[in-house]
Coordinates of C-alpha atoms and ligand atoms in Angstrom, one line a residue:
M146 CA 197.4 1.9 40.2
C147 CA 198.3 3.6 37.1
G148 CA 198.3 3.2 33.3
I149 CA 201.5 2.9 31.4
V150 CA 202.2 3.1 27.6
G151 CA 205.4 2.7 25.7
Y152 CA 206.1 2.8 21.9
I153 CA 209.0 1.9 19.8
G154 CA 208.9 1.7 16.1
Y155 CA 208.9 3.8 13.0
R156 CA 205.8 6.2 13.7
E157 CA 205.8 9.3 15.8
A158 CA 205.3 8.1 19.3
Y159 CA 203.6 10.9 20.8
P160 CA 200.1 10.6 19.3
I161 CA 200.2 6.9 20.0
V162 CA 201.2 7.4 23.7
I163 CA 198.9 10.3 24.5
K164 CA 195.8 8.5 22.8
G165 CA 196.8 5.3 24.8
L166 CA 197.1 7.2 28.0
K167 CA 193.5 8.5 27.6
R168 CA 192.2 5.1 27.2
L169 CA 194.2 4.2 30.3
E170 CA 193.0 7.0 32.4
Y171 CA 190.4 4.6 34.0
R172 CA 193.4 3.3 35.9
G173 CA 194.2 6.6 37.4
Y174 CA 194.0 10.3 36.4
D175 CA 195.6 12.6 39.1
S176 CA 198.7 13.4 37.1
A177 CA 200.3 12.4 33.8
G178 CA 203.6 12.5 32.0
V179 CA 205.4 11.8 28.8
M180 CA 209.0 11.0 27.6
L181 CA 210.0 11.2 23.9
Y182 CA 213.4 10.5 22.6
D183 CA 214.1 12.1 19.4
G184 CA 217.7 10.5 18.7
K185 CA 219.6 13.1 20.7
A186 CA 217.8 13.8 23.8
L187 CA 215.3 12.7 26.3
N188 CA 212.3 15.2 26.4
V189 CA 210.1 15.0 29.3
S190 CA 206.8 16.8 30.1
K191 CA 204.9 16.1 33.5
T192 CA 201.9 17.7 35.1
K193 CA 199.4 17.3 37.8
G194 CA 196.0 16.7 36.3
K195 CA 194.8 14.7 33.4
V196 CA 196.2 13.7 30.1
S197 CA 194.5 16.7 28.5
N198 CA 196.5 18.9 30.7
L199 CA 199.5 17.0 29.7
E200 CA 198.8 17.5 26.0
E201 CA 198.8 21.1 26.4
K202 CA 202.1 21.1 28.5
S203 CA 203.9 18.9 26.1
A204 CA 202.7 21.1 23.3
S205 CA 204.1 24.2 25.0
E206 CA 207.4 22.6 26.0
N207 CA 207.7 20.8 22.5
T208 CA 208.3 17.4 23.9
I209 CA 206.5 15.6 21.0
N210 CA 209.1 14.5 18.7
G211 CA 210.6 10.9 18.5
S212 CA 209.7 7.5 17.4
I213 CA 210.3 6.1 20.9
G214 CA 208.1 7.3 23.8
M215 CA 206.8 6.3 27.1
G216 CA 203.9 7.8 28.9
H217 CA 202.2 7.5 32.4
T218 CA 198.8 8.4 33.8
R219 CA 199.0 8.2 37.7
W220 CA 196.9 7.3 40.8
A221 CA 198.9 8.5 43.6
T222 CA 200.5 6.2 46.2
H223 CA 203.8 7.6 47.3
G224 CA 203.8 11.3 47.1
V225 CA 201.0 13.8 46.4
P226 CA 199.8 14.3 42.8
N227 CA 202.1 17.1 41.5
D228 CA 204.3 17.5 38.6
V229 CA 207.4 16.4 40.4
N230 CA 205.9 13.1 41.3
S231 CA 204.6 12.4 38.1
H232 CA 206.2 9.9 35.8
P233 CA 208.3 9.3 34.0
H234 CA 211.3 9.5 36.4
L235 CA 214.8 9.9 35.3
S236 CA 218.0 8.4 36.9
N237 CA 220.5 10.9 38.3
S238 CA 222.5 10.8 35.2
G239 CA 219.6 11.6 33.2
E240 CA 220.3 8.6 30.9
L241 CA 217.5 6.2 32.3
A242 CA 213.8 6.9 32.1
I243 CA 211.2 4.8 33.8
I244 CA 207.3 4.5 34.1
H245 CA 205.8 2.4 36.8
N246 CA 202.6 1.0 37.9
G247 CA 202.8 -0.5 41.2
I248 CA 204.3 0.0 44.7
I249 CA 207.9 -0.6 45.9
E250 CA 207.4 -1.5 49.4
N251 CA 211.2 -1.6 50.5
Y252 CA 212.0 1.8 48.8
E253 CA 212.9 3.5 52.1
P254 CA 216.0 1.3 52.9
L255 CA 217.0 1.4 49.4
K256 CA 216.6 4.9 49.2
K257 CA 218.8 5.4 52.3
E258 CA 221.5 3.3 50.7
L259 CA 221.4 5.2 47.4
I260 CA 221.7 8.6 49.4
N261 CA 224.6 7.1 51.1
R262 CA 226.0 6.4 47.7
G263 CA 225.8 10.0 46.5
Y264 CA 222.2 9.7 44.8
V265 CA 220.0 12.8 45.0
F266 CA 216.2 12.4 44.9
H267 CA 213.8 15.0 43.6
S268 CA 210.4 13.4 44.1
D269 CA 208.7 11.5 47.0
T270 CA 208.3 8.4 44.9
D271 CA 209.3 4.8 45.3
T272 CA 209.7 4.9 41.5
E273 CA 212.6 7.3 41.5
V274 CA 214.2 5.0 43.9
L275 CA 213.9 2.0 41.5
I276 CA 215.4 4.0 38.5
N277 CA 218.4 5.1 40.6
L278 CA 218.7 1.6 41.7
I279 CA 218.8 0.3 38.2
E280 CA 221.4 3.0 37.4
D281 CA 223.6 2.1 40.4
V282 CA 223.6 -1.6 39.5
Q283 CA 224.3 -0.7 36.0
K284 CA 227.3 1.3 36.7
K285 CA 228.8 -0.7 39.6
D286 CA 228.7 -4.0 37.6
K287 CA 229.1 -2.5 34.2
L288 CA 225.9 -4.4 32.9
K289 CA 223.7 -3.8 29.9
L290 CA 220.2 -2.5 30.5
G291 CA 218.2 -5.7 30.5
K292 CA 220.6 -7.3 33.1
A293 CA 220.8 -4.3 35.2
V294 CA 217.0 -4.2 35.5
Q295 CA 216.9 -7.9 36.3
V296 CA 219.4 -7.6 39.1
A297 CA 217.8 -4.4 40.5
L298 CA 214.2 -6.1 40.4
N299 CA 215.7 -8.9 42.4
Q300 CA 216.3 -6.5 45.2
V301 CA 212.9 -5.0 45.4
V302 CA 209.7 -6.0 47.2
G303 CA 206.5 -5.0 46.0
A304 CA 204.4 -4.9 42.7
Y305 CA 205.3 -3.4 39.4
A306 CA 204.7 -3.2 35.7
I307 CA 207.6 -1.1 34.4
C308 CA 209.0 0.3 31.0
V309 CA 212.7 1.2 31.2
F310 CA 214.5 3.3 28.6
D311 CA 218.2 4.0 28.3
T312 CA 219.6 6.7 25.8
K313 CA 222.7 4.4 25.5
K314 CA 220.5 1.7 23.9
P315 CA 218.2 3.8 21.9
N316 CA 216.5 0.8 20.0
E317 CA 215.3 -0.9 23.2
I318 CA 212.8 -0.7 25.9
V319 CA 212.9 -3.2 28.9
A320 CA 209.6 -4.1 30.4
A321 CA 208.8 -6.2 33.4
R322 CA 206.0 -7.3 35.7
L323 CA 205.0 -8.6 39.0
G324 CA 201.6 -8.2 40.3
S325 CA 200.5 -5.5 37.9
P326 CA 199.4 -6.1 34.3
L327 CA 201.6 -5.5 31.2
A328 CA 200.7 -6.5 27.5
I329 CA 203.2 -6.1 24.6
G330 CA 201.5 -5.3 21.3
V331 CA 203.6 -6.9 18.4
G332 CA 203.4 -5.1 15.0
E333 CA 205.3 -5.1 11.9
G334 CA 208.6 -3.3 12.9
E335 CA 207.0 -1.7 15.9
F336 CA 206.1 -2.8 19.5
F337 CA 203.6 -1.2 22.1
I338 CA 203.7 -1.8 25.8
A339 CA 200.8 -1.0 27.9
S340 CA 198.7 -1.9 31.0
D341 CA 196.1 -3.4 28.8
A342 CA 195.7 -3.8 25.0
S343 CA 193.5 -0.7 24.4
P344 CA 196.3 1.7 23.6
F345 CA 197.3 -0.5 20.6
I346 CA 194.3 -2.1 19.4
E347 CA 194.2 -0.2 16.1
Y348 CA 197.7 -1.1 15.3
T349 CA 197.9 -4.8 16.0
S350 CA 195.7 -7.5 17.3
N351 CA 198.8 -9.7 18.2
A352 CA 199.6 -9.4 21.9
I353 CA 201.8 -10.9 24.4
Y354 CA 200.7 -10.8 28.2
L355 CA 203.8 -10.8 30.4
E356 CA 203.4 -13.2 33.3
D357 CA 204.4 -12.3 36.9
E358 CA 208.2 -12.2 37.4
E359 CA 208.9 -12.0 33.7
M360 CA 210.8 -9.3 32.0
A361 CA 210.8 -8.6 28.2
I362 CA 213.6 -7.1 26.1
V363 CA 211.9 -5.3 23.4
R364 CA 214.2 -4.2 20.5
L365 CA 213.5 -2.8 17.1
Y366 CA 213.8 -5.4 14.4
K367 CA 214.8 -8.1 16.7
P368 CA 212.5 -10.8 18.3
I369 CA 211.4 -10.2 21.8
K370 CA 213.3 -11.9 24.5
I371 CA 211.4 -12.8 27.7
R372 CA 213.2 -14.0 30.7
K373 CA 212.0 -15.2 34.4
I374 CA 213.4 -12.3 36.4
K375 CA 214.5 -14.6 39.2
D376 CA 216.3 -17.4 37.6
D377 CA 217.0 -16.1 34.2
T378 CA 215.4 -18.9 32.3
L379 CA 214.2 -18.0 28.6
V380 CA 210.5 -18.1 28.1
D381 CA 209.0 -18.7 24.7
P382 CA 206.8 -15.6 23.9
Y383 CA 203.1 -16.6 23.4
V384 CA 201.5 -14.3 20.9
Q385 CA 197.8 -14.4 21.3
E386 CA 195.1 -12.7 19.1
L387 CA 193.0 -10.1 20.8
Q388 CA 189.4 -10.2 21.1
M389 CA 188.2 -6.5 21.4
N390 CA 187.8 -4.0 18.9
L391 CA 188.4 -0.2 18.8
E392 CA 184.5 0.5 18.8
Q393 CA 184.1 -1.5 21.7
I394 CA 186.0 0.9 23.7
E395 CA 184.7 4.3 22.4
K396 CA 181.7 6.0 23.6
G397 CA 179.5 5.2 20.6
G398 CA 177.5 8.5 20.7
Y399 CA 176.7 8.4 24.4
E400 CA 177.8 11.2 26.7
H401 CA 179.4 9.3 29.2
F402 CA 180.9 5.6 29.2
M403 CA 178.9 4.8 32.1
L404 CA 175.6 5.7 30.2
K405 CA 176.7 3.6 27.3
E406 CA 177.6 0.6 29.5
I407 CA 174.2 0.7 31.0
Y408 CA 172.5 0.6 27.7
E409 CA 174.9 -2.2 26.6
Q410 CA 173.3 -4.5 29.1
P411 CA 170.8 -6.3 27.1
N412 CA 173.4 -7.2 24.5
V413 CA 176.2 -8.0 26.9
I414 CA 173.9 -10.5 29.0
K415 CA 173.2 -12.2 25.7
D416 CA 176.9 -12.4 25.0
T417 CA 177.4 -13.8 28.5
Y418 CA 175.1 -16.7 28.0
R419 CA 175.5 -17.4 24.3
G420 CA 176.6 -20.9 23.6
R421 CA 176.3 -21.6 27.3
L422 CA 172.5 -21.4 27.7
L423 CA 170.5 -23.6 25.5
A424 CA 167.3 -22.9 27.0
N425 CA 165.0 -24.8 24.5
S426 CA 167.0 -28.0 24.8
G427 CA 167.2 -27.5 28.6
I428 CA 171.0 -27.3 28.8
I429 CA 173.6 -25.1 30.3
Q430 CA 177.0 -25.7 29.6
M431 CA 180.0 -23.7 31.0
A432 CA 183.4 -25.4 30.1
G433 CA 185.0 -24.4 33.4
I434 CA 182.2 -26.1 35.3
E435 CA 181.9 -29.1 33.1
D436 CA 185.5 -29.8 33.5
N437 CA 185.5 -29.4 37.3
I438 CA 182.1 -30.4 38.2
E439 CA 183.0 -32.9 40.8
K440 CA 185.0 -30.4 42.7
F441 CA 181.9 -28.3 43.1
L442 CA 179.6 -31.1 44.0
N443 CA 182.0 -32.6 46.6
A444 CA 182.7 -29.3 48.3
D445 CA 182.0 -28.8 51.9
R446 CA 181.3 -25.1 51.0
I447 CA 181.9 -22.5 48.5
L448 CA 183.6 -19.3 49.5
I449 CA 183.2 -16.3 47.5
I450 CA 185.8 -13.6 47.5
A451 CA 185.7 -10.1 45.9
C452 CA 185.5 -6.3 46.4
G453 CA 183.0 -3.6 45.7
T454 CA 180.6 -4.4 43.1
S455 CA 181.9 -7.8 42.5
W456 CA 181.3 -8.4 46.0
H457 CA 177.7 -7.5 45.7
A458 CA 177.4 -9.8 43.0
G459 CA 178.8 -12.5 45.3
L460 CA 176.1 -11.9 47.7
V461 CA 173.4 -12.3 45.1
A462 CA 175.2 -15.5 44.2
E463 CA 175.2 -16.7 47.8
Y464 CA 171.4 -16.6 47.7
I465 CA 171.0 -18.2 44.4
I466 CA 173.7 -21.0 44.9
E467 CA 172.2 -21.8 48.3
E468 CA 168.6 -22.0 47.2
F469 CA 169.2 -24.0 44.1
A470 CA 172.2 -26.1 44.6
R471 CA 172.0 -26.2 48.2
I472 CA 175.7 -25.8 48.9
P473 CA 176.7 -23.7 51.7
V474 CA 178.1 -20.3 50.6
E475 CA 180.1 -17.6 52.4
V476 CA 181.0 -14.4 50.9
E477 CA 184.1 -12.4 51.9
Y478 CA 185.7 -9.2 51.3
A479 CA 189.0 -10.2 49.6
S480 CA 190.7 -7.5 51.6
E481 CA 189.6 -8.8 55.0
F482 CA 189.8 -12.5 54.0
R483 CA 193.6 -12.3 52.9
Y484 CA 194.5 -11.0 56.3
R485 CA 192.6 -12.8 58.9
N486 CA 194.1 -16.3 58.7
P487 CA 190.9 -17.9 57.4
I488 CA 190.2 -21.6 57.6
I489 CA 190.4 -23.0 54.1
T490 CA 190.6 -26.5 53.1
N491 CA 191.0 -28.7 50.0
K492 CA 187.3 -29.4 50.5
D493 CA 186.4 -25.8 49.8
V494 CA 185.7 -24.3 46.4
V495 CA 186.6 -20.6 46.1
I496 CA 185.0 -18.3 43.7
A497 CA 187.0 -15.1 43.0
I498 CA 184.8 -12.4 41.1
S499 CA 186.5 -9.4 39.5
Q500 CA 185.5 -7.3 36.6
S501 CA 189.2 -6.3 35.9
G502 CA 190.7 -9.4 36.9
E503 CA 193.5 -7.3 38.5
T504 CA 192.2 -6.3 41.9
A505 CA 195.3 -6.8 44.3
D506 CA 193.3 -7.8 47.3
T507 CA 191.2 -10.5 45.4
L508 CA 194.4 -11.7 43.7
A509 CA 196.1 -12.2 47.3
A510 CA 193.0 -14.0 48.4
I511 CA 193.2 -16.2 45.6
K512 CA 196.9 -17.2 46.0
L513 CA 196.3 -17.8 49.7
S514 CA 193.1 -20.1 49.0
K515 CA 195.4 -21.9 46.5
E516 CA 198.4 -22.4 49.0
K517 CA 195.8 -23.8 51.4
G518 CA 194.7 -26.4 48.8
A519 CA 191.4 -25.0 47.7
F520 CA 190.0 -25.1 44.1
V521 CA 189.8 -21.7 42.8
F522 CA 187.2 -20.7 40.1
G523 CA 187.5 -17.2 38.6
V524 CA 184.5 -15.1 37.2
C525 CA 186.3 -12.1 35.4
N526 CA 185.6 -9.9 32.5
V527 CA 189.1 -9.0 31.1
V528 CA 190.4 -11.9 29.1
G529 CA 193.8 -12.7 29.9
S530 CA 193.9 -10.8 33.2
S531 CA 196.1 -11.8 36.1
I532 CA 193.0 -13.4 38.0
S533 CA 191.9 -15.3 35.0
R534 CA 195.3 -16.7 34.8
E535 CA 195.9 -17.4 38.5
T536 CA 192.6 -19.4 38.9
H537 CA 192.5 -23.1 38.3
A538 CA 189.5 -22.5 35.9
G539 CA 186.9 -20.0 35.4
A540 CA 184.2 -18.4 33.2
Y541 CA 184.5 -15.0 31.6
T542 CA 181.6 -12.6 31.9
H543 CA 182.2 -11.4 28.2
A544 CA 180.8 -7.8 29.1
G545 CA 183.5 -6.2 26.8
P546 CA 185.6 -3.3 28.0
E547 CA 184.0 -1.4 31.0
I548 CA 185.6 2.0 31.1
G549 CA 183.2 3.9 33.5
V550 CA 184.7 3.7 36.9
A551 CA 181.4 2.7 38.2
S552 CA 180.5 -0.8 37.5
T553 CA 177.3 -1.5 35.6
K554 CA 177.4 -4.2 32.9
A555 CA 180.0 -6.1 34.9
F556 CA 177.6 -6.4 37.8
T557 CA 174.7 -7.7 35.6
T558 CA 176.9 -10.1 33.6
Q559 CA 178.6 -11.4 36.8
I560 CA 175.1 -12.1 38.1
T561 CA 174.2 -14.0 34.6
V562 CA 177.2 -16.1 35.0
L563 CA 176.7 -17.0 38.8
T564 CA 173.1 -17.7 38.2
M565 CA 174.0 -20.1 35.4
M566 CA 176.5 -21.8 37.6
A567 CA 174.0 -22.1 40.3
L568 CA 171.5 -23.7 38.0
R569 CA 173.9 -26.0 36.5
L570 CA 175.2 -27.2 39.9
A571 CA 171.4 -27.6 41.1
K572 CA 170.9 -29.8 37.9
A573 CA 173.8 -32.0 38.6
K574 CA 173.0 -32.3 42.3
G575 CA 169.3 -33.1 41.6
T576 CA 168.2 -30.1 43.9
I577 CA 166.1 -28.5 41.4
S578 CA 163.1 -30.1 39.6
N579 CA 163.5 -30.6 35.8
S580 CA 160.4 -28.2 35.2
D581 CA 162.0 -25.3 37.4
F582 CA 165.3 -25.9 35.8
H583 CA 163.7 -25.4 32.4
R584 CA 161.6 -22.6 33.4
Y585 CA 164.6 -20.6 34.9
L586 CA 166.3 -21.2 31.6
L587 CA 163.6 -20.0 29.5
E588 CA 163.3 -16.9 31.7
L589 CA 167.0 -16.3 31.7
E590 CA 166.9 -16.3 27.8
V591 CA 164.4 -13.4 27.7
I592 CA 166.0 -11.3 30.5
P593 CA 167.8 -9.1 27.8
E594 CA 164.3 -8.0 26.6
K595 CA 163.2 -7.2 30.1
V596 CA 166.6 -5.2 30.8
M597 CA 165.8 -3.3 27.6
E598 CA 162.2 -2.7 29.0
A599 CA 163.7 -1.6 32.5
L600 CA 166.0 0.8 30.5
Q601 CA 162.8 2.6 29.6
T602 CA 162.7 3.8 33.1
N603 CA 165.4 6.4 31.9
D604 CA 163.0 9.4 31.7
I605 CA 161.3 8.7 35.2
S606 CA 164.7 8.1 36.7
K607 CA 165.9 11.4 35.3
E608 CA 162.7 13.3 36.8
I609 CA 163.4 11.8 40.2
A610 CA 166.9 12.6 40.0
A611 CA 166.1 16.3 39.4
I612 CA 164.1 16.4 42.5
Y613 CA 166.7 14.7 44.7
K614 CA 170.0 15.7 43.3
D615 CA 170.7 18.1 46.4
A616 CA 170.0 15.6 49.0
P617 CA 173.0 15.1 51.5
N618 CA 171.9 11.5 52.1
C619 CA 170.1 8.7 50.9
L620 CA 168.9 5.2 52.1
Y621 CA 168.6 2.0 50.1
L622 CA 166.5 -0.9 51.2
G623 CA 165.8 -4.3 49.9
R624 CA 165.2 -7.8 51.2
G625 CA 166.2 -11.2 50.0
Y626 CA 167.8 -11.3 46.6
N627 CA 167.3 -7.5 46.5
F628 CA 169.3 -6.7 49.6
P629 CA 172.7 -6.7 47.7
V630 CA 171.0 -4.8 45.0
A631 CA 170.2 -2.1 47.7
L632 CA 174.1 -2.0 48.6
E633 CA 175.0 -1.8 44.9
G634 CA 172.5 1.1 44.3
A635 CA 174.0 3.0 47.5
L636 CA 177.6 2.3 46.2
K637 CA 176.8 3.6 42.7
L638 CA 175.2 6.9 44.2
K639 CA 178.0 7.5 46.6
E640 CA 180.9 6.7 44.1
I641 CA 179.7 9.0 41.4
S642 CA 177.7 11.8 43.1
Y643 CA 179.6 11.9 46.4
I644 CA 176.1 11.8 48.3
H645 CA 176.2 9.8 51.3
A646 CA 174.2 6.7 50.9
E647 CA 173.7 3.5 52.8
G648 CA 172.2 0.1 51.8
Y649 CA 170.2 -2.0 54.3
P650 CA 168.2 -5.0 54.4
A651 CA 164.7 -3.6 54.9
A652 CA 163.9 -5.4 58.1
E653 CA 167.0 -4.2 59.7
M654 CA 165.6 -0.6 59.6
K655 CA 163.9 -0.9 63.0
H656 CA 167.4 -1.8 64.5
G657 CA 168.9 1.6 64.1
P658 CA 168.6 3.2 60.7
I659 CA 165.0 4.2 61.1
A660 CA 166.1 6.9 63.5
L661 CA 167.6 8.7 60.4
I662 CA 164.1 9.0 58.7
D663 CA 162.6 12.4 58.6
E664 CA 160.9 14.4 55.8
K665 CA 164.3 15.3 54.1
M666 CA 165.6 11.7 53.8
P667 CA 164.9 9.9 50.4
V668 CA 164.6 6.2 50.7
V669 CA 164.9 4.1 47.7
V670 CA 162.9 0.8 48.4
I671 CA 163.3 -2.2 46.1
A672 CA 160.0 -3.7 46.2
P673 CA 159.3 -6.2 43.2
K674 CA 156.2 -8.2 43.6
Q675 CA 157.9 -11.3 44.8
N676 CA 158.7 -13.3 48.0
H677 CA 159.0 -10.5 50.4
Y678 CA 156.6 -8.1 48.9
D679 CA 154.2 -7.8 52.1
K680 CA 157.0 -7.5 54.5
V681 CA 158.7 -4.9 52.2
V682 CA 155.3 -3.1 52.1
S683 CA 155.2 -3.0 55.9
N684 CA 158.8 -1.5 55.8
I685 CA 157.4 1.3 53.5
Q686 CA 154.7 2.0 55.9
E687 CA 157.2 2.4 58.6
I688 CA 159.0 5.0 56.6
K689 CA 155.9 6.7 55.6
S690 CA 154.7 7.2 59.0
R691 CA 158.1 9.0 59.8
S692 CA 157.6 11.4 56.6
G693 CA 160.4 9.7 54.8
K694 CA 160.3 10.3 50.8
I695 CA 159.8 6.9 49.2
I696 CA 161.3 6.1 45.8
A697 CA 160.0 2.5 45.2
I698 CA 161.1 0.2 42.4
V699 CA 158.2 -1.9 41.8
T700 CA 156.7 -4.6 39.4
K701 CA 154.7 -3.1 36.5
G702 CA 151.1 -2.8 37.4
D703 CA 151.7 -2.5 41.2
V704 CA 148.9 -0.7 43.1
Q705 CA 149.8 -1.2 46.7
V706 CA 153.3 0.4 46.8
K707 CA 152.0 3.1 44.4
D708 CA 149.5 4.3 47.0
L709 CA 152.2 4.7 49.6
A710 CA 155.2 5.8 47.8
D711 CA 156.3 9.3 46.5
H712 CA 157.5 8.1 43.3
V713 CA 157.4 4.8 41.7
I714 CA 159.7 3.3 38.9
E715 CA 158.0 0.2 37.3
I716 CA 160.1 -2.7 35.9
P717 CA 159.0 -6.0 34.3
D718 CA 157.8 -8.9 36.1
S719 CA 160.3 -11.8 36.8
S720 CA 160.9 -14.6 39.3
D721 CA 162.5 -13.6 42.5
A722 CA 165.9 -15.2 41.9
L723 CA 166.3 -13.1 38.6
S724 CA 165.0 -9.8 39.8
P725 CA 168.4 -8.3 40.5
L726 CA 169.1 -8.2 36.9
L727 CA 166.2 -5.7 36.5
T728 CA 165.9 -3.9 39.9
T729 CA 169.6 -2.7 39.5
I730 CA 168.8 -1.0 36.1
P731 CA 166.9 2.0 37.4
L732 CA 169.2 2.5 40.3
Q733 CA 172.2 2.9 37.8
L734 CA 170.2 5.4 35.9
L735 CA 169.0 7.2 38.9
S736 CA 172.7 7.6 40.3
Y737 CA 174.0 8.4 36.8
H738 CA 171.5 11.3 36.4
I739 CA 172.0 12.7 39.9
A740 CA 175.7 12.7 39.3
V741 CA 175.4 14.5 35.9
M742 CA 173.2 17.1 37.4
R743 CA 175.4 17.7 40.2
G744 CA 178.2 18.4 37.6
C745 CA 180.3 15.3 38.7
N746 CA 182.8 13.5 36.7
V747 CA 180.7 10.5 36.1
D748 CA 183.3 8.3 34.2
Q749 CA 186.2 9.3 36.5
P750 CA 185.0 9.9 40.0
R751 CA 187.4 11.6 42.4
N752 CA 189.8 9.4 44.4
L753 CA 188.8 6.4 42.6
A754 CA 190.3 4.1 39.8
K755 CA 189.0 1.4 37.6
S756 CA 191.3 -1.3 38.5
V757 CA 192.6 -1.3 42.0
T758 CA 196.0 -2.8 41.6
V759 CA 197.4 -1.8 45.0
E760 CA 196.0 -3.0 48.5
Ligands
LIG188 O1 187.6 -5.2 39.0 P1 187.0 -5.7 40.4 O2 185.6 -6.2 40.0 O3 188.0 -6.7 41.0 O4 186.9 -4.3 41.1 C1 186.3 -4.4 42.3 C2 186.0 -3.0 42.8 O5 187.1 -2.2 42.8 C3 184.9 -2.4 41.9 O6 183.8 -3.3 41.8 C4 184.4 -0.9 42.4 O7 183.8 -1.1 43.8 C5 183.7 -0.2 41.4 N1 184.0 1.2 41.4 C6 182.3 -0.2 41.8 O8 181.5 0.6 40.9

């Protein structure tokens, strides 16, 4: 899971590559490297740490000149993060250079074979094996670079998005992908190759997304050639127009991307339902659903597969689809599902949820579901991502680029899409009355204003954060629709502030976790005035009588919980089903402020990456 950038054209490559790497740091940031070709020599700088460290190093080593360049920001898989294991890697002759995102699973036998043939390795990486394999093939069979890359790739097992450069062919970069994303920006007399389009968005809006098992030969002043790696068939390049702009991917005055993305939620929720939710006319229309409605209506069950925050959105969807559309739903961690020989039939509909659309486990679970005959529907944010292309149909969340590693707007927009789906299916099945349907549509339409109001809890969230920022543990409790929100609140806290946090259904407390409660334990209780309110009040009393510190998320005007809790955060009233869109907001803010106060790197927490393209 890494970010890669390549440039070939008439400009200085270095600034483009460095800026591109900074935009791709969400994919990994434990080490970075750059290679520039100045017409005479390959100049490489590599370092442990972030792209900013690389900038210092390449300036001091003067590896900044040339109009062909490649760069890499790494999330280590094989070999610790250090200078030597950083990419680019060179072949033994020093003529070939590679950047790689992915894993070569059979690198060990390949490495042994290459060592037997006299190759020497300097790093612990699988990538250095691949570049030497390419060199070996090239020399043995006297092949041009493109052909050598193709022959070598047919020998490897694993996943990759690569760029390869050969000093003998200085006007060319060969790119290829299998299981890791790769976009090629097509400019006038210049090309950009990157893990996503953000590194080249200000230079061109024309992009080609390589499909799995495709390779591209990108040559200056020549048309791009794309081939299937396995059988060598030529593929017509499909150039599409990009939908994002530069402003969308910059911080817009906020201190962190995460905060910016939290505050974007009112607008992006609107973007999510725009054109799909026509509340006054009593219509929900979603192309992917309309075209496949019979598949959903005839399904024995719906299986939801996802990871992390997207899995939490899936749990909310389970409640809402079962309640409204009365279709049985099961929610699975994609990583477990893919390896447990699950029972899937052609009567199942699988919904795969993923912000990035690149999560390796989710992608593998989709492939498995398709093999077994299920209809697979994707709910993704990133347009053109692998999952959006691998699924039979789908709905984009339209949240715009999410850069902060901790998902925020992705979660609420996923819930918005899934809620619309549930309501649309319920309408088609006749499991919801016309008046309820209409009421929910009208309520959904005003949710952005309520989210805006919920964002006004920022100051109180900050005050509470200051009190609990040093707590070693924290519990999150919720019931019904707000149980998944409790899980999500706990995940947000642990991933960005490194405080141990657990989410539980409030009623499960008495089956064990209540033993943890003492005067040092902060307990965040999600207690809006809805279905389970009285039960949650009882749970709060149980915590109170054991001296736990209660931070309660309540509906505006609540008095009962206010009397019991140490702190309350008030959010606007809503129906039970739509409450996760509001209750989640103060939890995002709370974890954000705690992380900032603890001096944590909010946007790039340790050990994590935005897009988990390895299993
Ligand atoms: O891109 P995806 O939605 O498939 O990513 C799934 C998880 O990796 C992701 O939600 C992760 O848990 C986030 N760090 C949560 O904030």
